[in-house]
CSV table of N, CA and C in Angstrom, one decimal:
chain,number,residue,atom,x,y,z
D,1,TRP,N,8.0,-155.2,-3.5
D,1,TRP,CA,7.4,-154.4,-2.5
D,1,TRP,C,7.7,-153.0,-2.6
D,2,HIS,N,6.9,-152.2,-2.1
D,2,HIS,CA,7.1,-150.7,-2.1
D,2,HIS,C,6.5,-150.1,-0.8
D,3,GLY,N,7.2,-149.1,-0.3
D,3,GLY,CA,6.7,-148.5,0.9
D,3,GLY,C,7.2,-147.1,1.2
D,4,THR,N,6.5,-146.4,2.0
D,4,THR,CA,7.0,-145.1,2.4
D,4,THR,C,6.7,-144.9,3.9
D,5,LEU,N,7.6,-144.2,4.5
D,5,LEU,CA,7.4,-143.9,6.0
D,5,LEU,C,7.7,-142.4,6.1
D,6,ASP,N,6.8,-141.7,6.7
D,6,ASP,CA,7.0,-140.3,7.0
D,6,ASP,C,7.0,-140.1,8.5
D,7,GLY,N,8.2,-139.8,9.0
D,7,GLY,CA,8.3,-139.6,10.5
D,7,GLY,C,8.4,-138.1,10.9
D,8,THR,N,7.9,-137.2,10.0
D,8,THR,CA,8.0,-135.8,10.4
D,8,THR,C,6.9,-135.3,11.3
D,9,GLU,N,5.8,-136.1,11.4
D,9,GLU,CA,4.7,-135.7,12.3
D,9,GLU,C,4.8,-136.4,13.6
D,10,ALA,N,4.0,-136.0,14.6
D,10,ALA,CA,4.0,-136.7,15.9
D,10,ALA,C,3.7,-138.2,15.8
D,11,LEU,N,2.8,-138.5,14.9
D,11,LEU,CA,2.5,-140.0,14.7
D,11,LEU,C,3.0,-140.3,13.3
D,12,PRO,N,4.1,-141.1,13.2
D,12,PRO,CA,4.6,-141.5,11.9
D,12,PRO,C,3.5,-142.1,11.0
D,13,ARG,N,3.6,-141.7,9.7
D,13,ARG,CA,2.6,-142.3,8.7
D,13,ARG,C,3.4,-143.3,7.9
D,14,TYR,N,2.7,-144.3,7.4
D,14,TYR,CA,3.3,-145.3,6.6
D,14,TYR,C,2.3,-145.9,5.6
D,15,GLN,N,2.9,-146.3,4.5
D,15,GLN,CA,2.1,-147.0,3.5
D,15,GLN,C,3.0,-148.0,2.8
D,16,MET,N,2.6,-149.3,2.8
D,16,MET,CA,3.4,-150.3,2.2
D,16,MET,C,2.5,-151.2,1.3
D,17,SER,N,3.1,-151.7,0.3
D,17,SER,CA,2.4,-152.7,-0.6
D,17,SER,C,3.4,-153.8,-0.9
D,18,LEU,N,2.8,-155.0,-1.1
D,18,LEU,CA,3.6,-156.2,-1.4
D,18,LEU,C,2.9,-157.0,-2.4
D,19,ALA,N,3.6,-157.5,-3.4
D,19,ALA,CA,3.0,-158.5,-4.3
D,19,ALA,C,4.0,-159.6,-4.5
D,20,VAL,N,3.5,-160.9,-4.4
D,20,VAL,CA,4.3,-162.0,-4.6
D,20,VAL,C,3.6,-162.9,-5.7
D,21,GLU,N,4.5,-163.4,-6.6
D,21,GLU,CA,4.0,-164.4,-7.6
D,21,GLU,C,4.9,-165.6,-7.5
D,22,HIS,N,4.3,-166.7,-7.3
D,22,HIS,CA,5.0,-168.0,-7.2
D,22,HIS,C,6.1,-168.0,-6.2
D,23,LEU,N,5.9,-167.5,-5.0
D,23,LEU,CA,6.9,-167.5,-3.9
D,23,LEU,C,7.0,-168.9,-3.3
D,24,ASN,N,8.2,-169.4,-3.3
D,24,ASN,CA,8.5,-170.7,-2.7
D,24,ASN,C,9.3,-170.4,-1.4
D,25,ILE,N,8.7,-170.5,-0.2
D,25,ILE,CA,9.5,-170.2,1.0
D,25,ILE,C,10.5,-171.3,1.3
D,26,LYS,N,10.4,-172.5,0.7
D,26,LYS,CA,11.3,-173.6,0.9
D,26,LYS,C,12.7,-173.0,0.7
D,27,LYS,N,12.9,-172.1,-0.2
D,27,LYS,CA,14.3,-171.6,-0.5
D,27,LYS,C,14.8,-170.7,0.7
D,28,ALA,N,13.9,-170.2,1.5
D,28,ALA,CA,14.3,-169.3,2.6
D,28,ALA,C,14.3,-170.0,4.0
D,29,GLN,N,13.8,-171.3,4.0
D,29,GLN,CA,13.7,-172.0,5.3
D,29,GLN,C,15.1,-172.5,5.8
D,30,THR,N,15.2,-172.6,7.1
D,30,THR,CA,16.4,-173.2,7.7
D,30,THR,C,15.8,-174.2,8.8
D,31,GLY,N,16.4,-175.4,8.8
D,31,GLY,CA,16.0,-176.3,9.8
D,31,GLY,C,14.6,-176.9,9.6
D,32,GLY,N,14.3,-178.0,10.2
D,32,GLY,CA,13.0,-178.6,10.1
D,32,GLY,C,12.7,-179.2,8.7
D,33,GLU,N,11.6,-179.8,8.5
D,33,GLU,CA,11.2,-180.3,7.2
D,33,GLU,C,10.8,-179.2,6.3
D,34,PRO,N,11.5,-179.0,5.1
D,34,PRO,CA,11.2,-177.9,4.2
D,34,PRO,C,9.7,-178.0,3.7
D,35,LEU,N,9.1,-176.8,3.7
D,35,LEU,CA,7.7,-176.7,3.2
D,35,LEU,C,7.8,-176.0,1.8
D,36,THR,N,7.3,-176.7,0.8
D,36,THR,CA,7.2,-176.1,-0.5
D,36,THR,C,5.9,-175.3,-0.7
D,37,THR,N,6.1,-174.1,-1.2
D,37,THR,CA,4.9,-173.3,-1.4
D,37,THR,C,4.9,-172.7,-2.8
D,38,ASP,N,3.7,-172.3,-3.2
D,38,ASP,CA,3.6,-171.5,-4.5
D,38,ASP,C,2.6,-170.4,-4.1
D,39,LEU,N,3.1,-169.3,-3.5
D,39,LEU,CA,2.2,-168.3,-3.0
D,39,LEU,C,2.0,-167.2,-4.0
D,40,ASN,N,0.8,-166.8,-4.1
D,40,ASN,CA,0.4,-165.7,-5.1
D,40,ASN,C,-0.5,-164.7,-4.3
D,41,ALA,N,0.0,-163.6,-3.9
D,41,ALA,CA,-0.8,-162.7,-3.1
D,41,ALA,C,-0.4,-161.2,-3.3
D,42,THR,N,-1.3,-160.3,-2.8
D,42,THR,CA,-1.0,-158.9,-2.7
D,42,THR,C,-1.4,-158.5,-1.4
D,43,ALA,N,-0.8,-157.5,-0.9
D,43,ALA,CA,-1.1,-156.9,0.5
D,43,ALA,C,-0.8,-155.4,0.5
D,44,THR,N,-1.6,-154.7,1.2
D,44,THR,CA,-1.3,-153.3,1.4
D,44,THR,C,-1.6,-153.0,2.9
D,45,ILE,N,-0.9,-152.0,3.4
D,45,ILE,CA,-1.1,-151.5,4.8
D,45,ILE,C,-0.8,-150.0,4.8
D,46,ALA,N,-1.7,-149.3,5.4
D,46,ALA,CA,-1.5,-147.8,5.4
D,46,ALA,C,-2.1,-147.3,6.8
D,47,GLY,N,-1.4,-146.4,7.3
D,47,GLY,CA,-1.9,-145.9,8.6
D,47,GLY,C,-0.9,-144.9,9.2
D,48,LYS,N,-1.1,-144.7,10.6
D,48,LYS,CA,-0.2,-143.9,11.3
D,48,LYS,C,-0.1,-144.5,12.7
D,49,GLY,N,1.1,-144.2,13.3
D,49,GLY,CA,1.3,-144.7,14.7
D,49,GLY,C,1.9,-146.1,14.8
D,50,PHE,N,2.6,-146.3,15.8
D,50,PHE,CA,3.2,-147.7,16.0
D,50,PHE,C,2.8,-148.3,17.4
D,51,ALA,N,2.5,-147.4,18.4
D,51,ALA,CA,2.1,-147.9,19.7
D,51,ALA,C,0.6,-148.3,19.6
D,52,LEU,N,0.3,-149.4,20.2
D,52,LEU,CA,-1.0,-150.0,20.1
D,52,LEU,C,-2.2,-149.0,20.4
D,53,ALA,N,-2.0,-148.2,21.4
D,53,ALA,CA,-3.0,-147.2,21.8
D,53,ALA,C,-3.3,-146.1,20.8
D,54,GLU,N,-2.3,-145.8,19.9
D,54,GLU,CA,-2.4,-144.7,19.0
D,54,GLU,C,-2.5,-145.2,17.5
D,55,ILE,N,-2.4,-146.4,17.3
D,55,ILE,CA,-2.4,-146.9,15.9
D,55,ILE,C,-3.8,-146.6,15.2
D,56,ALA,N,-3.7,-146.2,14.0
D,56,ALA,CA,-4.9,-146.1,13.1
D,56,ALA,C,-4.4,-146.6,11.8
D,57,THR,N,-4.7,-147.9,11.5
D,57,THR,CA,-4.2,-148.5,10.3
D,57,THR,C,-5.2,-149.4,9.6
D,58,GLN,N,-5.0,-149.6,8.4
D,58,GLN,CA,-5.9,-150.4,7.6
D,58,GLN,C,-5.1,-151.3,6.7
D,59,ALA,N,-5.5,-152.6,6.6
D,59,ALA,CA,-4.8,-153.6,5.9
D,59,ALA,C,-5.7,-154.4,5.0
D,60,GLU,N,-5.2,-154.8,3.8
D,60,GLU,CA,-5.9,-155.7,2.9
D,60,GLU,C,-4.9,-156.7,2.4
D,61,VAL,N,-5.3,-157.9,2.4
D,61,VAL,CA,-4.5,-159.0,1.8
D,61,VAL,C,-5.4,-159.8,0.9
D,62,THR,N,-5.0,-160.1,-0.3
D,62,THR,CA,-5.7,-161.0,-1.2
D,62,THR,C,-4.8,-162.1,-1.6
D,63,LEU,N,-5.3,-163.3,-1.4
D,63,LEU,CA,-4.6,-164.5,-1.7
D,63,LEU,C,-5.2,-165.1,-3.0
D,64,ARG,N,-4.4,-165.3,-4.0
D,64,ARG,CA,-4.9,-165.9,-5.2
D,64,ARG,C,-4.5,-167.4,-5.2
D,65,PRO,N,-5.0,-168.2,-6.2
D,65,PRO,CA,-4.7,-169.6,-6.2
D,65,PRO,C,-3.2,-169.9,-5.8
D,66,SER,N,-3.0,-170.7,-4.7
D,66,SER,CA,-1.7,-170.9,-4.2
D,66,SER,C,-1.7,-172.3,-3.6
D,67,THR,N,-0.5,-172.7,-3.3
D,67,THR,CA,-0.3,-174.0,-2.5
D,67,THR,C,0.6,-173.7,-1.3
D,68,ILE,N,0.3,-174.4,-0.2
D,68,ILE,CA,1.1,-174.3,1.0
D,68,ILE,C,1.3,-175.8,1.4
D,69,GLY,N,2.5,-176.3,1.0
D,69,GLY,CA,2.6,-177.8,1.2
D,69,GLY,C,1.5,-178.5,0.5
D,70,PRO,N,0.8,-179.4,1.2
D,70,PRO,CA,-0.3,-180.2,0.5
D,70,PRO,C,-1.6,-179.4,0.4
D,71,VAL,N,-1.7,-178.2,0.9
D,71,VAL,CA,-2.9,-177.5,0.9
D,71,VAL,C,-3.0,-176.6,-0.3
D,72,ALA,N,-4.1,-176.8,-1.1
D,72,ALA,CA,-4.4,-176.0,-2.3
D,72,ALA,C,-5.4,-175.0,-1.9
D,73,VAL,N,-5.0,-173.7,-2.0
D,73,VAL,CA,-5.9,-172.6,-1.7
D,73,VAL,C,-6.4,-172.0,-3.0
D,74,ASP,N,-7.8,-171.8,-3.1
D,74,ASP,CA,-8.4,-171.2,-4.2
D,74,ASP,C,-8.3,-169.7,-4.1
D,75,ARG,N,-8.7,-169.2,-3.0
D,75,ARG,CA,-8.6,-167.7,-2.8
D,75,ARG,C,-8.8,-167.4,-1.3
D,76,GLY,N,-8.3,-166.2,-0.9
D,76,GLY,CA,-8.5,-165.8,0.4
D,76,GLY,C,-8.5,-164.3,0.4
D,77,ARG,N,-9.1,-163.7,1.5
D,77,ARG,CA,-9.1,-162.2,1.6
D,77,ARG,C,-9.2,-161.8,3.0
D,78,LEU,N,-8.4,-160.8,3.4
D,78,LEU,CA,-8.5,-160.2,4.7
D,78,LEU,C,-8.6,-158.7,4.5
D,79,ALA,N,-9.6,-158.1,5.0
D,79,ALA,CA,-9.8,-156.6,5.1
D,79,ALA,C,-10.0,-156.2,6.5
D,80,ALA,N,-9.1,-155.5,7.1
D,80,ALA,CA,-9.2,-155.2,8.5
D,80,ALA,C,-8.6,-153.8,8.8
D,81,ARG,N,-9.1,-153.2,9.9
D,81,ARG,CA,-8.5,-152.0,10.4
D,81,ARG,C,-8.3,-152.0,11.9
D,82,LEU,N,-7.3,-151.4,12.4
D,82,LEU,CA,-7.0,-151.3,13.8
D,82,LEU,C,-7.0,-149.8,14.1
D,83,THR,N,-7.9,-149.4,15.0
D,83,THR,CA,-8.0,-148.0,15.4
D,83,THR,C,-8.6,-147.9,16.8
D,84,GLU,N,-8.0,-147.0,17.6
D,84,GLU,CA,-8.5,-146.8,19.0
D,84,GLU,C,-8.7,-148.1,19.8
D,85,GLY,N,-7.7,-149.0,19.7
D,85,GLY,CA,-7.7,-150.2,20.4
D,85,GLY,C,-8.7,-151.2,20.0
D,86,GLN,N,-9.2,-151.1,18.8
D,86,GLN,CA,-10.2,-152.0,18.3
D,86,GLN,C,-9.8,-152.6,17.0
D,87,LEU,N,-9.8,-153.9,16.8
D,87,LEU,CA,-9.5,-154.5,15.6
D,87,LEU,C,-10.9,-154.9,14.9
D,88,HIS,N,-11.1,-154.3,13.8
D,88,HIS,CA,-12.4,-154.5,13.0
D,88,HIS,C,-12.0,-155.4,11.8
D,89,ILE,N,-12.6,-156.6,11.8
D,89,ILE,CA,-12.4,-157.4,10.6
D,89,ILE,C,-13.6,-157.3,9.7
D,90,THR,N,-13.5,-156.6,8.7
D,90,THR,CA,-14.5,-156.5,7.7
D,90,THR,C,-14.8,-157.8,7.0
D,91,GLU,N,-13.7,-158.4,6.6
D,91,GLU,CA,-13.8,-159.7,5.9
D,91,GLU,C,-12.5,-160.5,6.1
D,92,PHE,N,-12.7,-161.7,6.5
D,92,PHE,CA,-11.6,-162.7,6.4
D,92,PHE,C,-12.3,-164.0,5.8
D,93,THR,N,-11.9,-164.3,4.6
D,93,THR,CA,-12.4,-165.5,4.0
D,93,THR,C,-11.2,-166.4,3.5
D,94,LEU,N,-11.4,-167.6,3.5
D,94,LEU,CA,-10.5,-168.6,2.9
D,94,LEU,C,-11.2,-169.7,2.2
D,95,ASP,N,-10.9,-169.9,1.0
D,95,ASP,CA,-11.5,-171.0,0.2
D,95,ASP,C,-10.4,-171.9,-0.3
D,96,ALA,N,-10.4,-173.1,0.2
D,96,ALA,CA,-9.4,-174.1,-0.2
D,96,ALA,C,-10.1,-175.4,-0.5
D,97,LYS,N,-9.3,-176.4,-1.1
D,97,LYS,CA,-10.0,-177.7,-1.3
D,97,LYS,C,-10.5,-178.2,-0.1
D,98,ASP,N,-11.8,-178.5,-0.1
D,98,ASP,CA,-12.6,-179.1,1.1
D,98,ASP,C,-12.5,-178.2,2.3
D,99,THR,N,-12.2,-176.9,2.2
D,99,THR,CA,-12.2,-176.0,3.4
D,99,THR,C,-12.7,-174.6,3.1
D,100,THR,N,-13.5,-174.1,4.0
D,100,THR,CA,-14.0,-172.7,3.9
D,100,THR,C,-13.9,-172.2,5.3
D,101,ALA,N,-13.5,-170.9,5.4
D,101,ALA,CA,-13.4,-170.2,6.7
D,101,ALA,C,-13.9,-168.8,6.5
D,102,THR,N,-14.6,-168.2,7.5
D,102,THR,CA,-15.0,-166.8,7.5
D,102,THR,C,-14.9,-166.3,8.9
D,103,VAL,N,-14.5,-165.1,9.0
D,103,VAL,CA,-14.5,-164.4,10.3
D,103,VAL,C,-14.9,-162.9,10.0
D,104,ARG,N,-15.8,-162.4,10.9
D,104,ARG,CA,-16.2,-161.0,10.8
D,104,ARG,C,-16.5,-160.4,12.1
D,105,GLY,N,-16.2,-159.2,12.3
D,105,GLY,CA,-16.6,-158.5,13.6
D,105,GLY,C,-15.4,-157.7,14.2
D,106,ASP,N,-15.6,-157.4,15.5
D,106,ASP,CA,-14.6,-156.6,16.2
D,106,ASP,C,-14.1,-157.3,17.4
D,107,ILE,N,-12.9,-157.0,17.7
D,107,ILE,CA,-12.3,-157.5,18.9
D,107,ILE,C,-11.4,-156.5,19.5
D,108,GLY,N,-11.4,-156.3,20.8
D,108,GLY,CA,-10.6,-155.2,21.5
D,108,GLY,C,-9.2,-155.7,21.8
D,109,THR,N,-8.3,-154.8,21.8
D,109,THR,CA,-6.9,-155.1,22.1
D,109,THR,C,-6.7,-155.1,23.6
D,110,SER,N,-7.6,-154.6,24.4
D,110,SER,CA,-7.6,-154.6,25.8
D,110,SER,C,-9.0,-154.5,26.4
D,111,GLY,N,-9.1,-154.7,27.7
D,111,GLY,CA,-10.5,-154.8,28.3
D,111,GLY,C,-11.3,-153.5,28.1
D,112,ALA,N,-10.6,-152.4,27.8
D,112,ALA,CA,-11.3,-151.1,27.6
D,112,ALA,C,-12.1,-151.1,26.3
D,113,TYR,N,-11.8,-152.0,25.4
D,113,TYR,CA,-12.4,-152.1,24.1
D,113,TYR,C,-12.9,-153.5,23.8
D,114,PRO,N,-14.0,-153.9,24.4
D,114,PRO,CA,-14.5,-155.2,24.1
D,114,PRO,C,-15.2,-155.2,22.7
D,115,GLY,N,-15.4,-156.4,22.2
D,115,GLY,CA,-16.0,-156.5,20.9
D,115,GLY,C,-16.6,-157.9,20.7
D,116,GLN,N,-17.1,-158.1,19.5
D,116,GLN,CA,-17.7,-159.4,19.2
D,116,GLN,C,-17.4,-159.8,17.8
D,117,LEU,N,-17.0,-161.0,17.5
D,117,LEU,CA,-16.8,-161.5,16.1
D,117,LEU,C,-17.4,-162.8,16.0
D,118,THR,N,-17.8,-163.2,14.8
D,118,THR,CA,-18.3,-164.5,14.5
D,118,THR,C,-17.3,-165.3,13.6
D,119,TYR,N,-17.3,-166.6,13.7
D,119,TYR,CA,-16.4,-167.4,12.9
D,119,TYR,C,-17.1,-168.7,12.5
D,120,ASP,N,-16.7,-169.2,11.3
D,120,ASP,CA,-17.2,-170.4,10.7
D,120,ASP,C,-16.1,-171.1,10.0
D,121,LEU,N,-15.8,-172.3,10.3
D,121,LEU,CA,-14.8,-173.1,9.7
D,121,LEU,C,-15.3,-174.4,9.4
D,122,HIS,N,-15.2,-174.8,8.1
D,122,HIS,CA,-15.6,-176.2,7.7
D,122,HIS,C,-14.4,-176.8,7.0
D,123,VAL,N,-13.9,-177.9,7.5
D,123,VAL,CA,-12.8,-178.6,6.9
D,123,VAL,C,-13.3,-180.1,6.5
D,124,GLY,N,-13.4,-180.3,5.2
D,124,GLY,CA,-13.8,-181.6,4.8
D,124,GLY,C,-12.8,-182.7,4.9
D,125,ASP,N,-11.5,-182.4,5.0
D,125,ASP,CA,-10.4,-183.3,5.1
D,125,ASP,C,-9.3,-182.6,5.9
D,126,VAL,N,-9.1,-183.1,7.1
D,126,VAL,CA,-8.1,-182.4,8.0
D,126,VAL,C,-6.7,-182.8,7.7
D,127,ALA,N,-6.5,-183.9,6.9
D,127,ALA,CA,-5.2,-184.4,6.7
D,127,ALA,C,-4.2,-183.4,6.2
D,128,PRO,N,-4.5,-182.7,5.1
D,128,PRO,CA,-3.5,-181.7,4.6
D,128,PRO,C,-3.1,-180.6,5.6
D,129,TRP,N,-4.1,-180.2,6.4
D,129,TRP,CA,-3.9,-179.1,7.4
D,129,TRP,C,-3.0,-179.7,8.5
D,130,LEU,N,-3.3,-180.9,9.0
D,130,LEU,CA,-2.5,-181.5,10.0
D,130,LEU,C,-1.1,-181.7,9.6
D,131,SER,N,-0.9,-182.0,8.4
D,131,SER,CA,0.5,-182.2,7.9
D,131,SER,C,1.3,-181.0,7.9
D,132,LEU,N,0.7,-179.8,7.9
D,132,LEU,CA,1.4,-178.5,8.0
D,132,LEU,C,2.0,-178.4,9.4
D,133,ALA,N,1.4,-179.0,10.4
D,133,ALA,CA,1.9,-179.0,11.8
D,133,ALA,C,2.6,-180.3,12.1
D,134,GLU,N,3.0,-181.0,11.0
D,134,GLU,CA,3.8,-182.3,11.1
D,134,GLU,C,3.0,-183.3,11.9
D,135,GLN,N,1.7,-183.4,11.7
D,135,GLN,CA,0.8,-184.3,12.4
D,135,GLN,C,0.1,-185.2,11.3
D,136,GLN,N,-0.4,-186.3,11.7
D,136,GLN,CA,-1.1,-187.1,10.8
D,136,GLN,C,-2.5,-187.3,11.4
D,137,GLY,N,-3.5,-187.4,10.5
D,137,GLY,CA,-4.9,-187.6,10.9
D,137,GLY,C,-5.8,-187.6,9.8
D,138,THR,N,-7.1,-187.9,10.1
D,138,THR,CA,-8.2,-188.0,9.1
D,138,THR,C,-9.4,-187.4,9.7
D,139,GLY,N,-10.4,-187.2,8.9
D,139,GLY,CA,-11.8,-186.8,9.3
D,139,GLY,C,-12.1,-185.4,8.9
D,140,THR,N,-13.3,-185.0,9.4
D,140,THR,CA,-13.8,-183.7,9.0
D,140,THR,C,-14.2,-182.9,10.3
D,141,LEU,N,-14.3,-181.6,10.2
D,141,LEU,CA,-14.7,-180.8,11.3
D,141,LEU,C,-15.5,-179.6,10.8
D,142,HIS,N,-16.4,-179.1,11.6
D,142,HIS,CA,-17.1,-177.9,11.4
D,142,HIS,C,-17.2,-177.1,12.7
D,143,LEU,N,-16.7,-175.9,12.7
D,143,LEU,CA,-16.6,-175.1,13.9
D,143,LEU,C,-17.3,-173.8,13.6
D,144,THR,N,-18.3,-173.5,14.4
D,144,THR,CA,-19.0,-172.2,14.3
D,144,THR,C,-19.2,-171.6,15.7
D,145,GLY,N,-19.2,-170.2,15.7
D,145,GLY,CA,-19.4,-169.6,17.0
D,145,GLY,C,-19.1,-168.1,17.0
D,146,LYS,N,-18.9,-167.6,18.2
D,146,LYS,CA,-18.6,-166.2,18.4
D,146,LYS,C,-17.6,-166.0,19.5
D,147,ALA,N,-16.8,-165.0,19.4
D,147,ALA,CA,-15.8,-164.6,20.4
D,147,ALA,C,-16.2,-163.2,20.9
D,148,GLN,N,-16.2,-163.0,22.2
D,148,GLN,CA,-16.6,-161.7,22.8
D,148,GLN,C,-15.5,-161.3,23.7
D,149,GLY,N,-15.4,-160.0,23.9
D,149,GLY,CA,-14.4,-159.4,24.8
D,149,GLY,C,-13.2,-158.8,24.1
D,150,SER,N,-12.1,-159.0,24.7
D,150,SER,CA,-10.9,-158.4,24.2
D,150,SER,C,-9.8,-159.5,24.3
D,151,LEU,N,-8.7,-159.2,23.7
D,151,LEU,CA,-7.6,-160.2,23.6
D,151,LEU,C,-7.1,-160.6,25.0
D,152,ASP,N,-7.2,-159.8,26.0
D,152,ASP,CA,-6.8,-160.2,27.3
D,152,ASP,C,-7.9,-160.8,28.1
D,153,ASN,N,-9.1,-160.8,27.6
D,153,ASN,CA,-10.2,-161.5,28.3
D,153,ASN,C,-11.2,-162.0,27.3
D,154,LEU,N,-10.8,-163.0,26.5
D,154,LEU,CA,-11.6,-163.4,25.4
D,154,LEU,C,-12.5,-164.6,25.8
D,155,GLN,N,-13.8,-164.5,25.5
D,155,GLN,CA,-14.7,-165.6,25.8
D,155,GLN,C,-15.2,-166.2,24.5
D,156,LEU,N,-15.1,-167.5,24.3
D,156,LEU,CA,-15.5,-168.2,23.1
D,156,LEU,C,-16.7,-169.0,23.4
D,157,GLN,N,-17.6,-169.0,22.4
D,157,GLN,CA,-18.8,-169.8,22.5
D,157,GLN,C,-19.1,-170.4,21.1
D,158,GLY,N,-19.2,-171.6,21.0
D,158,GLY,CA,-19.4,-172.2,19.7
D,158,GLY,C,-19.8,-173.7,19.7
D,159,GLU,N,-19.8,-174.2,18.6
D,159,GLU,CA,-20.1,-175.6,18.4
D,159,GLU,C,-19.1,-176.3,17.5
D,160,LEU,N,-18.6,-177.4,17.9
D,160,LEU,CA,-17.7,-178.2,17.1
D,160,LEU,C,-18.3,-179.5,16.7
D,161,ARG,N,-18.5,-179.8,15.4
D,161,ARG,CA,-19.0,-181.1,15.0
D,161,ARG,C,-17.8,-181.8,14.2
D,162,THR,N,-17.7,-183.0,14.5
D,162,THR,CA,-16.6,-183.8,13.8
D,162,THR,C,-17.2,-185.1,13.3
D,163,GLN,N,-16.5,-185.6,12.3
D,163,GLN,CA,-16.9,-187.0,11.8
D,163,GLN,C,-15.6,-187.7,11.6
D,164,ASN,N,-15.5,-188.8,12.3
D,164,ASN,CA,-14.3,-189.7,12.2
D,164,ASN,C,-13.0,-189.0,12.3
D,165,LEU,N,-13.0,-188.1,13.3
D,165,LEU,CA,-11.8,-187.2,13.4
D,165,LEU,C,-10.7,-188.0,14.2
D,166,ARG,N,-9.6,-188.1,13.6
D,166,ARG,CA,-8.4,-188.8,14.3
D,166,ARG,C,-7.2,-187.9,14.1
D,167,VAL,N,-6.5,-187.6,15.2
D,167,VAL,CA,-5.3,-186.9,15.1
D,167,VAL,C,-4.2,-187.7,15.9
D,168,ALA,N,-3.2,-188.1,15.1
D,168,ALA,CA,-2.2,-189.1,15.7
D,168,ALA,C,-2.9,-190.3,16.2
D,169,THR,N,-2.8,-190.6,17.5
D,169,THR,CA,-3.5,-191.8,18.1
D,169,THR,C,-4.8,-191.4,18.8
D,170,THR,N,-5.2,-190.2,18.7
D,170,THR,CA,-6.5,-189.8,19.4
D,170,THR,C,-7.6,-189.7,18.4
D,171,THR,N,-8.7,-190.4,18.7
D,171,THR,CA,-9.9,-190.4,17.9
D,171,THR,C,-11.1,-189.7,18.6
D,172,ILE,N,-11.8,-188.8,17.9
D,172,ILE,CA,-13.0,-188.2,18.4
D,172,ILE,C,-14.1,-188.6,17.6
D,173,GLN,N,-15.2,-189.2,18.2
D,173,GLN,CA,-16.3,-189.7,17.4
D,173,GLN,C,-17.5,-188.8,17.7
């Protein structure tokens, strides 16, 4: 990792970058069931300010083929900026075995900055994802919709379709 912080101006400026190759967080975990990972990613963040009302920052994260416990990720990407109380997600994508996710749009950090974003999630096999939360289950799900408003007054509208979805002892048909 590499980073700089310049605190000589009224709003501190910062720039940081991180690259990980074959990171196994199992070695850093304490307590609970250890999770084996093989993370391969790069991330950058650059901006100014730390208080939410004054932040102007941009972040990019690229996830290359990785594993998180039983989940095999092919690729992922996040490109977002936070400025003037608005989080703008240019791109959030995740492609993993039997799973795709996308999110795009804006969301406000308070009621003064409402926004709207769309989301789409398709999971062909929920079992590996549930095991990350130490749960067991089977089935598929597809969730699409939009979120409007701000983080303190978020309204969600969407559609959830499932097929043979079972989580622990609960079954949704």
